[in-house]
Amino acid sequence: MKLLGKTQLVPGEASAPVGKRPAPDSRAWLEIDLQALKHNAMLLQRYLPERCSLIAVVKANAYGHGDIAVAKTLGDFSIRSFAVATLEEGVRLRKHKTEGEILILGYTNPDDIDLLLRYRLTQIIVDPDYAKALNKAGKKLKVHLKIDTGMHRLGVDATQIPDIERIFACENLVIEGIVSHLCSSDRLTKADISFTKQQIVRFFKIVELVKAKRDIKSHLQSSYGILNYPDISCDFARAGIALYGVLSNNNETLTKLDLHPVLALKARIATVRKISPGESVSYGRAYTANGEVSIAVVTAGYADGIPRNFSEGSAYVLVRAQRARVIGRICMDQFIIDVTGIKDVRTNDIVTIIGKDGSERIRCEDFAEQCKTITNEILCRLGNRLNHQYFQVSG
Ligand SMILES: *Cc1c(COP(=O)(O)O)cnc(C)c1O
């Protein structure tokens, strides 16, 4: 009855003795290479102009990698600025002893200003009315002012200089940074380059205007801004996806850095069996065997963050360092692969869904492309049900 003991719910589980809980790699898990994370941070920091520092973007649980472990590793490695998307993400980091600046890139309800102050968080100003609302609270608050240079998401319109001046006149806003965001820096078509250059010109016009009067920090680039527009000279650059060693997609970039993927996604084989010609597999009978096929059931599904459309077309995973095709629909907790021709496949074997096995590797970019999305979405949706295993050694 060992299995039953392992999965039983233990009252007050947090203090349950070791051995009463499954090992992190029992079913489906992430392997996080903290050495690779440090390598990427160093590479990016070295690549930036000398007086430009990295802001580590650790929103959405550090793109699924685990915000606390990532922030701690980077903090120990002299990163002093972090960015998150929400108030709760910022509070969580502070409660876990993250030092330095924590910038909230998204909207925070002005009613929560006391939390911003208590946890020493820096808030982005999203528009003129928002600046007014925060100022009205009557408490000195550190903020960065966002300028809309063409994305039309957050920020004060770059052409509305009087609006910008009014915000600088707010006596309770301690404006330490001026910020914008490039919306097409990952694409190198002529039209995209021309649009991005226009955004850059609009941004620097405001930066120069403000810097003539006061000391303020500027930042504009995210990962693709760093790689495709390396000549921009700001005080900070906000790196998210590149820090995790992958890019959003397989598009070419002007600069190619030797980034190391930080994350691997693995699961196990639950059972192996044979099916005969004409028999189908999984929901909707989307796959039918042509001949005799050995199939294996993998212990991860869309509840773990593997998109349901991963199975369409030519998806594969790695088993015993060989490729095994995904067949039939992805289920909530499991999916099925064809292991015909792979020798000695057994229950409990490890399946690599993203990552390396022997000389084979499934890149996160290719996995995302297979799912018709970008790596950012794949990574930040990797489910809470996955365990994290952290490694310091790069392999
Ligand atoms: C998420 C985010 C980033 C990081 O983007 P990457 O492409 O992952 O580097 C930078 N700036 C803002 C405003 C963001 O929301």
GROMACS .gro file of C-alpha atoms and ligand atoms in nm:
model
  410
    1MET     CA    1   0.000   0.000   0.000
    2LYS     CA    2   0.299   0.230  -0.047
    3LEU     CA    3   0.130   0.429  -0.322
    4LEU     CA    4  -0.176   0.499  -0.115
    5GLY     CA    5   0.039   0.624   0.172
    6LYS     CA    6   0.219   0.858  -0.063
    7THR     CA    7  -0.089   1.025  -0.203
    8GLN     CA    8  -0.301   1.034   0.112
    9LEU     CA    9  -0.398   1.379   0.230
   10VAL     CA   10  -0.218   1.448   0.554
   11PRO     CA   11  -0.384   1.695   0.794
   12GLY     CA   12  -0.153   1.995   0.839
   13GLU     CA   13   0.042   1.882   0.538
   14ALA     CA   14   0.296   2.165   0.555
   15SER     CA   15   0.455   2.007   0.862
   16ALA     CA   16   0.422   1.647   0.745
   17PRO     CA   17   0.744   1.451   0.790
   18VAL     CA   18   0.958   1.382   0.485
   19GLY     CA   19   0.847   1.066   0.310
   20LYS     CA   20   0.479   1.141   0.349
   21ARG     CA   21   0.483   1.356   0.039
   22PRO     CA   22   0.565   1.264  -0.320
   23ALA     CA   23   0.911   1.361  -0.443
   24PRO     CA   24   0.909   1.667  -0.674
   25ASP     CA   25   0.984   1.447  -0.973
   26SER     CA   26   0.714   1.190  -0.902
   27ARG     CA   27   0.475   1.291  -1.176
   28ALA     CA   28   0.531   1.614  -1.372
   29TRP     CA   29   0.782   1.884  -1.290
   30LEU     CA   30   1.001   2.174  -1.397
   31GLU     CA   31   1.378   2.168  -1.370
   32ILE     CA   32   1.515   2.517  -1.321
   33ASP     CA   33   1.883   2.575  -1.388
   34LEU     CA   34   1.982   2.872  -1.172
   35GLN     CA   35   2.333   2.871  -1.314
   36ALA     CA   36   2.186   2.931  -1.659
   37LEU     CA   37   1.979   3.216  -1.515
   38LYS     CA   38   2.293   3.381  -1.377
   39HIS     CA   39   2.471   3.324  -1.706
   40ASN     CA   40   2.192   3.500  -1.898
   41ALA     CA   41   2.179   3.791  -1.654
   42MET     CA   42   2.555   3.836  -1.685
   43LEU     CA   43   2.546   3.812  -2.063
   44LEU     CA   44   2.266   4.069  -2.091
   45GLN     CA   45   2.424   4.305  -1.839
   46ARG     CA   46   2.758   4.289  -2.023
   47TYR     CA   47   2.590   4.352  -2.354
   48LEU     CA   48   2.412   4.667  -2.235
   49PRO     CA   49   2.589   5.004  -2.253
   50GLU     CA   50   2.814   5.064  -1.951
   51ARG     CA   51   2.586   5.290  -1.747
   52CYS     CA   52   2.272   5.092  -1.823
   53SER     CA   53   2.150   4.843  -1.561
   54LEU     CA   54   1.924   4.547  -1.595
   55ILE     CA   55   1.574   4.546  -1.448
   56ALA     CA   56   1.487   4.177  -1.404
   57VAL     CA   57   1.124   4.123  -1.504
   58VAL     CA   58   0.989   3.857  -1.268
   59LYS     CA   59   0.614   3.901  -1.322
   60ALA     CA   60   0.382   3.600  -1.353
   61ASN     CA   61   0.587   3.390  -1.112
   62ALA     CA   62   0.903   3.478  -1.306
   63TYR     CA   63   0.750   3.348  -1.628
   64GLY     CA   64   0.668   3.022  -1.451
   65HIS     CA   65   1.019   2.971  -1.314
   66GLY     CA   66   0.932   3.059  -0.952
   67ASP     CA   67   0.954   3.427  -0.854
   68ILE     CA   68   1.117   3.385  -0.512
   69ALA     CA   69   1.400   3.156  -0.622
   70VAL     CA   70   1.462   3.365  -0.934
   71ALA     CA   71   1.465   3.697  -0.745
   72LYS     CA   72   1.692   3.554  -0.475
   73THR     CA   73   1.939   3.414  -0.729
   74LEU     CA   74   1.949   3.743  -0.920
   75GLY     CA   75   1.965   3.950  -0.600
   76ASP     CA   76   2.266   3.748  -0.482
   77PHE     CA   77   2.410   3.816  -0.824
   78SER     CA   78   2.393   4.194  -0.776
   79ILE     CA   79   2.070   4.269  -0.963
   80ARG     CA   80   1.913   4.558  -0.773
   81SER     CA   81   1.596   4.628  -0.975
   82PHE     CA   82   1.298   4.406  -1.035
   83ALA     CA   83   0.972   4.451  -1.220
   84VAL     CA   84   0.638   4.279  -1.163
   85ALA     CA   85   0.292   4.326  -1.312
   86THR     CA   86   0.078   4.345  -0.998
   87LEU     CA   87   0.073   4.475  -0.643
   88GLU     CA   88   0.041   4.123  -0.502
   89GLU     CA   89   0.348   4.006  -0.693
   90GLY     CA   90   0.545   4.296  -0.549
   91VAL     CA   91   0.426   4.235  -0.193
   92ARG     CA   92   0.516   3.867  -0.224
   93LEU     CA   93   0.871   3.949  -0.327
   94ARG     CA   94   0.918   4.193  -0.038
   95LYS     CA   95   0.777   3.942   0.211
   96HIS     CA   96   1.042   3.700   0.085
   97LYS     CA   97   1.320   3.954   0.141
   98THR     CA   98   1.379   4.081  -0.211
   99GLU     CA   99   1.585   4.398  -0.179
  100GLY     CA  100   1.632   4.690  -0.413
  101GLU     CA  101   1.367   4.850  -0.628
  102ILE     CA  102   1.048   4.668  -0.721
  103LEU     CA  103   0.857   4.839  -0.999
  104ILE     CA  104   0.493   4.755  -1.070
  105LEU     CA  105   0.442   4.770  -1.447
  106GLY     CA  106   0.062   4.745  -1.437
  107TYR     CA  107  -0.233   4.927  -1.281
  108THR     CA  108  -0.272   4.932  -0.904
  109ASN     CA  109  -0.597   5.047  -0.750
  110PRO     CA  110  -0.526   5.387  -0.583
  111ASP     CA  111  -0.716   5.257  -0.276
  112ASP     CA  112  -0.415   5.029  -0.220
  113ILE     CA  113  -0.161   5.311  -0.191
  114ASP     CA  114  -0.083   5.218   0.170
  115LEU     CA  115   0.037   4.876   0.055
  116LEU     CA  116   0.259   5.038  -0.208
  117LEU     CA  117   0.416   5.248   0.068
  118ARG     CA  118   0.439   4.977   0.330
  119TYR     CA  119   0.622   4.743   0.093
  120ARG     CA  120   0.833   5.019  -0.067
  121LEU     CA  121   0.702   4.950  -0.417
  122THR     CA  122   0.738   5.184  -0.712
  123GLN     CA  123   0.426   5.234  -0.921
  124ILE     CA  124   0.395   5.308  -1.294
  125ILE     CA  125   0.176   5.607  -1.379
  126VAL     CA  126  -0.068   5.480  -1.642
  127ASP     CA  127  -0.238   5.808  -1.745
  128PRO     CA  128  -0.296   6.170  -1.629
  129ASP     CA  129  -0.606   6.093  -1.422
  130TYR     CA  130  -0.424   5.812  -1.246
  131ALA     CA  131  -0.144   6.053  -1.154
  132LYS     CA  132  -0.403   6.290  -1.009
  133ALA     CA  133  -0.568   6.013  -0.805
  134LEU     CA  134  -0.240   5.896  -0.653
  135ASN     CA  135  -0.132   6.253  -0.582
  136LYS     CA  136  -0.462   6.324  -0.405
  137ALA     CA  137  -0.393   6.053  -0.149
  138GLY     CA  138  -0.150   6.302   0.005
  139LYS     CA  139   0.132   6.055   0.065
  140LYS     CA  140   0.477   6.071  -0.095
  141LEU     CA  141   0.491   5.784  -0.344
  142LYS     CA  142   0.774   5.669  -0.569
  143VAL     CA  143   0.661   5.635  -0.929
  144HIS     CA  144   0.786   5.598  -1.284
  145LEU     CA  145   0.597   5.788  -1.551
  146LYS     CA  146   0.492   5.586  -1.852
  147ILE     CA  147   0.487   5.759  -2.189
  148ASP     CA  148   0.271   5.622  -2.470
  149THR     CA  149   0.487   5.642  -2.781
  150GLY     CA  150   0.258   5.437  -3.006
  151MET     CA  151   0.155   5.114  -2.841
  152HIS     CA  152  -0.163   5.276  -2.704
  153ARG     CA  153  -0.180   5.055  -2.399
  154LEU     CA  154  -0.054   5.242  -2.091
  155GLY     CA  155   0.102   5.585  -2.058
  156VAL     CA  156   0.060   5.955  -2.114
  157ASP     CA  157   0.044   6.054  -2.480
  158ALA     CA  158   0.394   6.158  -2.590
  159THR     CA  159   0.257   6.456  -2.782
  160GLN     CA  160   0.072   6.602  -2.482
  161ILE     CA  161   0.354   6.795  -2.318
  162PRO     CA  162   0.116   6.998  -2.092
  163ASP     CA  163  -0.020   6.670  -1.947
  164ILE     CA  164   0.334   6.559  -1.874
  165GLU     CA  165   0.420   6.892  -1.714
  166ARG     CA  166   0.111   6.875  -1.493
  167ILE     CA  167   0.216   6.532  -1.368
  168PHE     CA  168   0.563   6.660  -1.281
  169ALA     CA  169   0.394   6.936  -1.082
  170CYS     CA  170   0.219   6.683  -0.854
  171GLU     CA  171   0.384   6.743  -0.516
  172ASN     CA  172   0.324   6.392  -0.376
  173LEU     CA  173   0.462   6.199  -0.672
  174VAL     CA  174   0.831   6.126  -0.642
  175ILE     CA  175   0.896   6.066  -1.011
  176GLU     CA  176   1.221   5.872  -1.038
  177GLY     CA  177   1.183   5.721  -1.383
  178ILE     CA  178   1.044   5.785  -1.727
  179VAL     CA  179   0.944   5.483  -1.929
  180SER     CA  180   0.798   5.366  -2.257
  181HIS     CA  181   0.743   5.032  -2.427
  182LEU     CA  182   0.820   4.921  -2.783
  183CYS     CA  183   0.542   4.717  -2.941
  184SER     CA  184   0.708   4.586  -3.256
  185SER     CA  185   1.074   4.548  -3.164
  186ASP     CA  186   1.068   4.171  -3.222
  187ARG     CA  187   1.002   4.212  -3.595
  188LEU     CA  188   1.261   4.330  -3.843
  189THR     CA  189   1.046   4.419  -4.145
  190LYS     CA  190   1.105   4.765  -4.287
  191ALA     CA  191   0.766   4.886  -4.161
  192ASP     CA  192   0.827   4.756  -3.808
  193ILE     CA  193   1.174   4.907  -3.791
  194SER     CA  194   1.044   5.241  -3.909
  195PHE     CA  195   0.759   5.236  -3.654
  196THR     CA  196   0.995   5.140  -3.372
  197LYS     CA  197   1.240   5.416  -3.465
  198GLN     CA  198   0.954   5.662  -3.448
  199GLN     CA  199   0.871   5.537  -3.098
  200ILE     CA  200   1.236   5.580  -2.998
  201VAL     CA  201   1.246   5.938  -3.130
  202ARG     CA  202   0.922   6.027  -2.949
  203PHE     CA  203   1.054   5.881  -2.624
  204PHE     CA  204   1.391   6.056  -2.632
  205LYS     CA  205   1.230   6.387  -2.711
  206ILE     CA  206   1.043   6.367  -2.380
  207VAL     CA  207   1.345   6.227  -2.194
  208GLU     CA  208   1.563   6.519  -2.305
  209LEU     CA  209   1.297   6.770  -2.215
  210VAL     CA  210   1.266   6.626  -1.863
  211LYS     CA  211   1.637   6.560  -1.811
  212ALA     CA  212   1.713   6.926  -1.887
  213LYS     CA  213   1.524   7.016  -1.569
  214ARG     CA  214   1.579   6.727  -1.331
  215ASP     CA  215   1.768   6.410  -1.257
  216ILE     CA  216   1.560   6.115  -1.377
  217LYS     CA  217   1.619   5.759  -1.498
  218SER     CA  218   1.492   5.638  -1.834
  219HIS     CA  219   1.407   5.293  -1.970
  220LEU     CA  220   1.255   5.175  -2.294
  221GLN     CA  221   1.385   4.834  -2.404
  222SER     CA  222   1.258   4.489  -2.311
  223SER     CA  223   1.433   4.173  -2.437
  224TYR     CA  224   1.383   4.237  -2.808
  225GLY     CA  225   1.461   4.605  -2.764
  226ILE     CA  226   1.797   4.504  -2.618
  227LEU     CA  227   1.872   4.259  -2.898
  228ASN     CA  228   1.741   4.452  -3.198
  229TYR     CA  229   1.807   4.812  -3.088
  230PRO     CA  230   2.129   4.781  -2.890
  231ASP     CA  231   2.243   5.138  -2.956
  232ILE     CA  232   1.973   5.295  -2.741
  233SER     CA  233   2.128   5.457  -2.438
  234CYS     CA  234   1.901   5.448  -2.132
  235ASP     CA  235   1.969   5.407  -1.761
  236PHE     CA  236   1.783   5.077  -1.742
  237ALA     CA  237   1.659   4.798  -1.969
  238ARG     CA  238   1.378   4.560  -1.868
  239ALA     CA  239   1.464   4.200  -1.954
  240GLY     CA  240   1.204   3.929  -1.918
  241ILE     CA  241   1.202   3.641  -2.160
  242ALA     CA  242   1.573   3.663  -2.254
  243LEU     CA  243   1.668   3.631  -1.888
  244TYR     CA  244   1.507   3.288  -1.897
  245GLY     CA  245   1.730   3.190  -2.187
  246VAL     CA  246   1.474   3.180  -2.466
  247LEU     CA  247   1.318   3.426  -2.707
  248SER     CA  248   0.950   3.472  -2.774
  249ASN     CA  249   0.959   3.308  -3.115
  250ASN     CA  250   1.195   3.190  -3.387
  251ASN     CA  251   1.223   3.532  -3.556
  252GLU     CA  252   1.574   3.645  -3.639
  253THR     CA  253   1.732   3.902  -3.409
  254LEU     CA  254   2.002   4.150  -3.496
  255THR     CA  255   2.209   4.043  -3.197
  256LYS     CA  256   2.253   3.678  -3.113
  257LEU     CA  257   2.357   3.614  -2.755
  258ASP     CA  258   2.449   3.270  -2.626
  259LEU     CA  259   2.152   3.252  -2.389
  260HIS     CA  260   2.102   2.926  -2.197
  261PRO     CA  261   1.746   2.793  -2.148
  262VAL     CA  262   1.670   2.791  -1.775
  263LEU     CA  263   1.366   2.564  -1.771
  264ALA     CA  264   1.292   2.204  -1.864
  265LEU     CA  265   0.949   2.041  -1.843
  266LYS     CA  266   0.936   1.670  -1.767
  267ALA     CA  267   0.685   1.401  -1.678
  268ARG     CA  268   0.670   1.022  -1.653
  269ILE     CA  269   0.523   0.731  -1.838
  270ALA     CA  270   0.224   0.582  -1.659
  271THR     CA  271   0.168   0.277  -1.877
  272VAL     CA  272   0.278   0.123  -2.207
  273ARG     CA  273   0.053  -0.092  -2.428
  274LYS     CA  274  -0.005  -0.206  -2.786
  275ILE     CA  275  -0.297  -0.121  -3.010
  276SER     CA  276  -0.398  -0.283  -3.337
  277PRO     CA  277  -0.463  -0.133  -3.680
  278GLY     CA  278  -0.791   0.062  -3.685
  279GLU     CA  279  -0.800   0.128  -3.312
  280SER     CA  280  -0.818   0.490  -3.200
  281VAL     CA  281  -0.662   0.685  -2.915
  282SER     CA  282  -0.788   0.952  -2.670
  283TYR     CA  283  -1.090   1.187  -2.682
  284GLY     CA  284  -1.274   1.233  -3.008
  285ARG     CA  285  -1.078   0.945  -3.162
  286ALA     CA  286  -0.862   1.200  -3.342
  287TYR     CA  287  -0.588   0.941  -3.401
  288THR     CA  288  -0.632   0.596  -3.552
  289ALA     CA  289  -0.348   0.344  -3.577
  290ASN     CA  290  -0.244   0.229  -3.926
  291GLY     CA  291  -0.051  -0.069  -3.804
  292GLU     CA  292   0.036  -0.226  -3.473
  293VAL     CA  293   0.151   0.064  -3.252
  294SER     CA  294   0.313   0.080  -2.907
  295ILE     CA  295   0.163   0.365  -2.712
  296ALA     CA  296   0.257   0.520  -2.379
  297VAL     CA  297   0.055   0.745  -2.150
  298VAL     CA  298   0.241   1.055  -2.021
  299THR     CA  299   0.157   1.205  -1.680
  300ALA     CA  300   0.095   1.568  -1.777
  301GLY     CA  301  -0.190   1.748  -1.951
  302TYR     CA  302  -0.349   2.083  -2.013
  303ALA     CA  303  -0.411   2.137  -1.641
  304ASP     CA  304  -0.031   2.138  -1.611
  305GLY     CA  305  -0.001   2.401  -1.884
  306ILE     CA  306   0.049   2.192  -2.196
  307PRO     CA  307  -0.189   2.355  -2.445
  308ARG     CA  308  -0.460   2.131  -2.580
  309ASN     CA  309  -0.357   2.213  -2.936
  310PHE     CA  310  -0.001   2.081  -2.877
  311SER     CA  311  -0.117   1.751  -3.026
  312GLU     CA  312  -0.211   1.893  -3.366
  313GLY     CA  313   0.033   1.803  -3.642
  314SER     CA  314   0.388   1.698  -3.579
  315ALA     CA  315   0.436   1.736  -3.202
  316TYR     CA  316   0.685   1.509  -3.032
  317VAL     CA  317   0.850   1.460  -2.694
  318LEU     CA  318   1.170   1.279  -2.591
  319VAL     CA  319   1.181   0.934  -2.433
  320ARG     CA  320   1.511   0.750  -2.381
  321ALA     CA  321   1.679   1.028  -2.582
  322GLN     CA  322   1.459   0.957  -2.885
  323ARG     CA  323   1.167   1.139  -3.039
  324ALA     CA  324   0.819   1.002  -2.972
  325ARG     CA  325   0.525   1.149  -3.160
  326VAL     CA  326   0.225   1.284  -2.969
  327ILE     CA  327  -0.095   1.109  -3.080
  328GLY     CA  328  -0.457   1.191  -3.008
  329ARG     CA  329  -0.586   1.486  -2.808
  330ILE     CA  330  -0.410   1.621  -2.500
  331CYS     CA  331  -0.627   1.545  -2.194
  332MET     CA  332  -0.650   1.748  -1.874
  333ASP     CA  333  -0.396   1.535  -1.686
  334GLN     CA  334  -0.238   1.308  -1.946
  335PHE     CA  335  -0.148   1.262  -2.308
  336ILE     CA  336  -0.047   0.973  -2.527
  337ILE     CA  337   0.262   0.914  -2.740
  338ASP     CA  338   0.372   0.663  -3.001
  339VAL     CA  339   0.678   0.474  -2.872
  340THR     CA  340   0.691   0.214  -3.149
  341GLY     CA  341   1.053   0.138  -3.223
  342ILE     CA  342   1.194   0.293  -2.906
  343LYS     CA  343   1.359   0.012  -2.711
  344ASP     CA  344   1.275  -0.077  -2.352
  345VAL     CA  345   1.020   0.195  -2.283
  346ARG     CA  346   0.869   0.128  -1.941
  347THR     CA  347   0.636   0.266  -1.679
  348ASN     CA  348   0.802   0.549  -1.481
  349ASP     CA  349   1.045   0.642  -1.759
  350ILE     CA  350   1.110   1.016  -1.781
  351VAL     CA  351   0.952   1.208  -2.069
  352THR     CA  352   1.107   1.541  -2.173
  353ILE     CA  353   0.847   1.783  -2.307
  354ILE     CA  354   1.072   2.092  -2.312
  355GLY     CA  355   1.445   2.044  -2.267
  356LYS     CA  356   1.731   1.809  -2.338
  357ASP     CA  357   1.762   1.432  -2.336
  358GLY     CA  358   2.088   1.290  -2.468
  359SER     CA  359   2.173   1.463  -2.793
  360GLU     CA  360   1.811   1.560  -2.858
  361ARG     CA  361   1.661   1.889  -2.742
  362ILE     CA  362   1.312   2.038  -2.764
  363ARG     CA  363   1.350   2.414  -2.759
  364CYS     CA  364   1.082   2.618  -2.588
  365GLU     CA  365   1.055   2.831  -2.905
  366ASP     CA  366   0.970   2.520  -3.111
  367PHE     CA  367   0.726   2.392  -2.851
  368ALA     CA  368   0.550   2.732  -2.855
  369GLU     CA  369   0.545   2.743  -3.234
  370GLN     CA  370   0.389   2.396  -3.237
  371CYS     CA  371   0.116   2.537  -3.009
  372LYS     CA  372   0.075   2.845  -3.233
  373THR     CA  373   0.181   3.087  -2.961
  374ILE     CA  374   0.491   3.248  -2.811
  375THR     CA  375   0.715   3.113  -2.535
  376ASN     CA  376   0.606   3.391  -2.297
  377GLU     CA  377   0.253   3.251  -2.289
  378ILE     CA  378   0.366   2.888  -2.261
  379LEU     CA  379   0.602   2.960  -1.972
  380CYS     CA  380   0.376   3.180  -1.762
  381ARG     CA  381   0.088   2.933  -1.793
  382LEU     CA  382   0.282   2.630  -1.674
  383GLY     CA  383   0.046   2.510  -1.406
  384ASN     CA  384   0.065   2.537  -1.030
  385ARG     CA  385   0.043   2.161  -1.021
  386LEU     CA  386   0.397   2.126  -1.151
  387ASN     CA  387   0.670   2.098  -0.891
  388HIS     CA  388   0.984   2.307  -0.921
  389GLN     CA  389   1.326   2.149  -0.888
  390TYR     CA  390   1.614   2.393  -0.871
  391PHE     CA  391   1.969   2.324  -0.982
  392GLN     CA  392   2.283   2.531  -0.952
  393VAL     CA  393   2.484   2.326  -1.198
  394SER     CA  394   2.452   2.394  -1.568
  395GLY     CA  395   2.431   2.077  -1.774
  396LIG     C1  396   0.658   4.202  -1.956
  396LIG     C2  397   0.719   4.333  -1.983
  396LIG     C3  398   0.856   4.342  -2.014
  396LIG     C4  399   0.944   4.222  -2.038
  396LIG     O1  400   0.930   4.183  -2.170
  396LIG     P1  401   1.015   4.065  -2.236
  396LIG     O2  402   0.979   4.070  -2.380
  396LIG     O3  403   0.973   3.940  -2.170
  396LIG     O4  404   1.159   4.096  -2.211
  396LIG     C5  405   0.910   4.469  -2.028
  396LIG     N1  406   0.833   4.580  -2.013
  396LIG     C6  407   0.702   4.575  -1.986
  396LIG     C7  408   0.624   4.701  -1.974
  396LIG     C8  409   0.640   4.451  -1.973
  396LIG     O5  410   0.509   4.445  -1.947
   0.00000   0.00000   0.00000
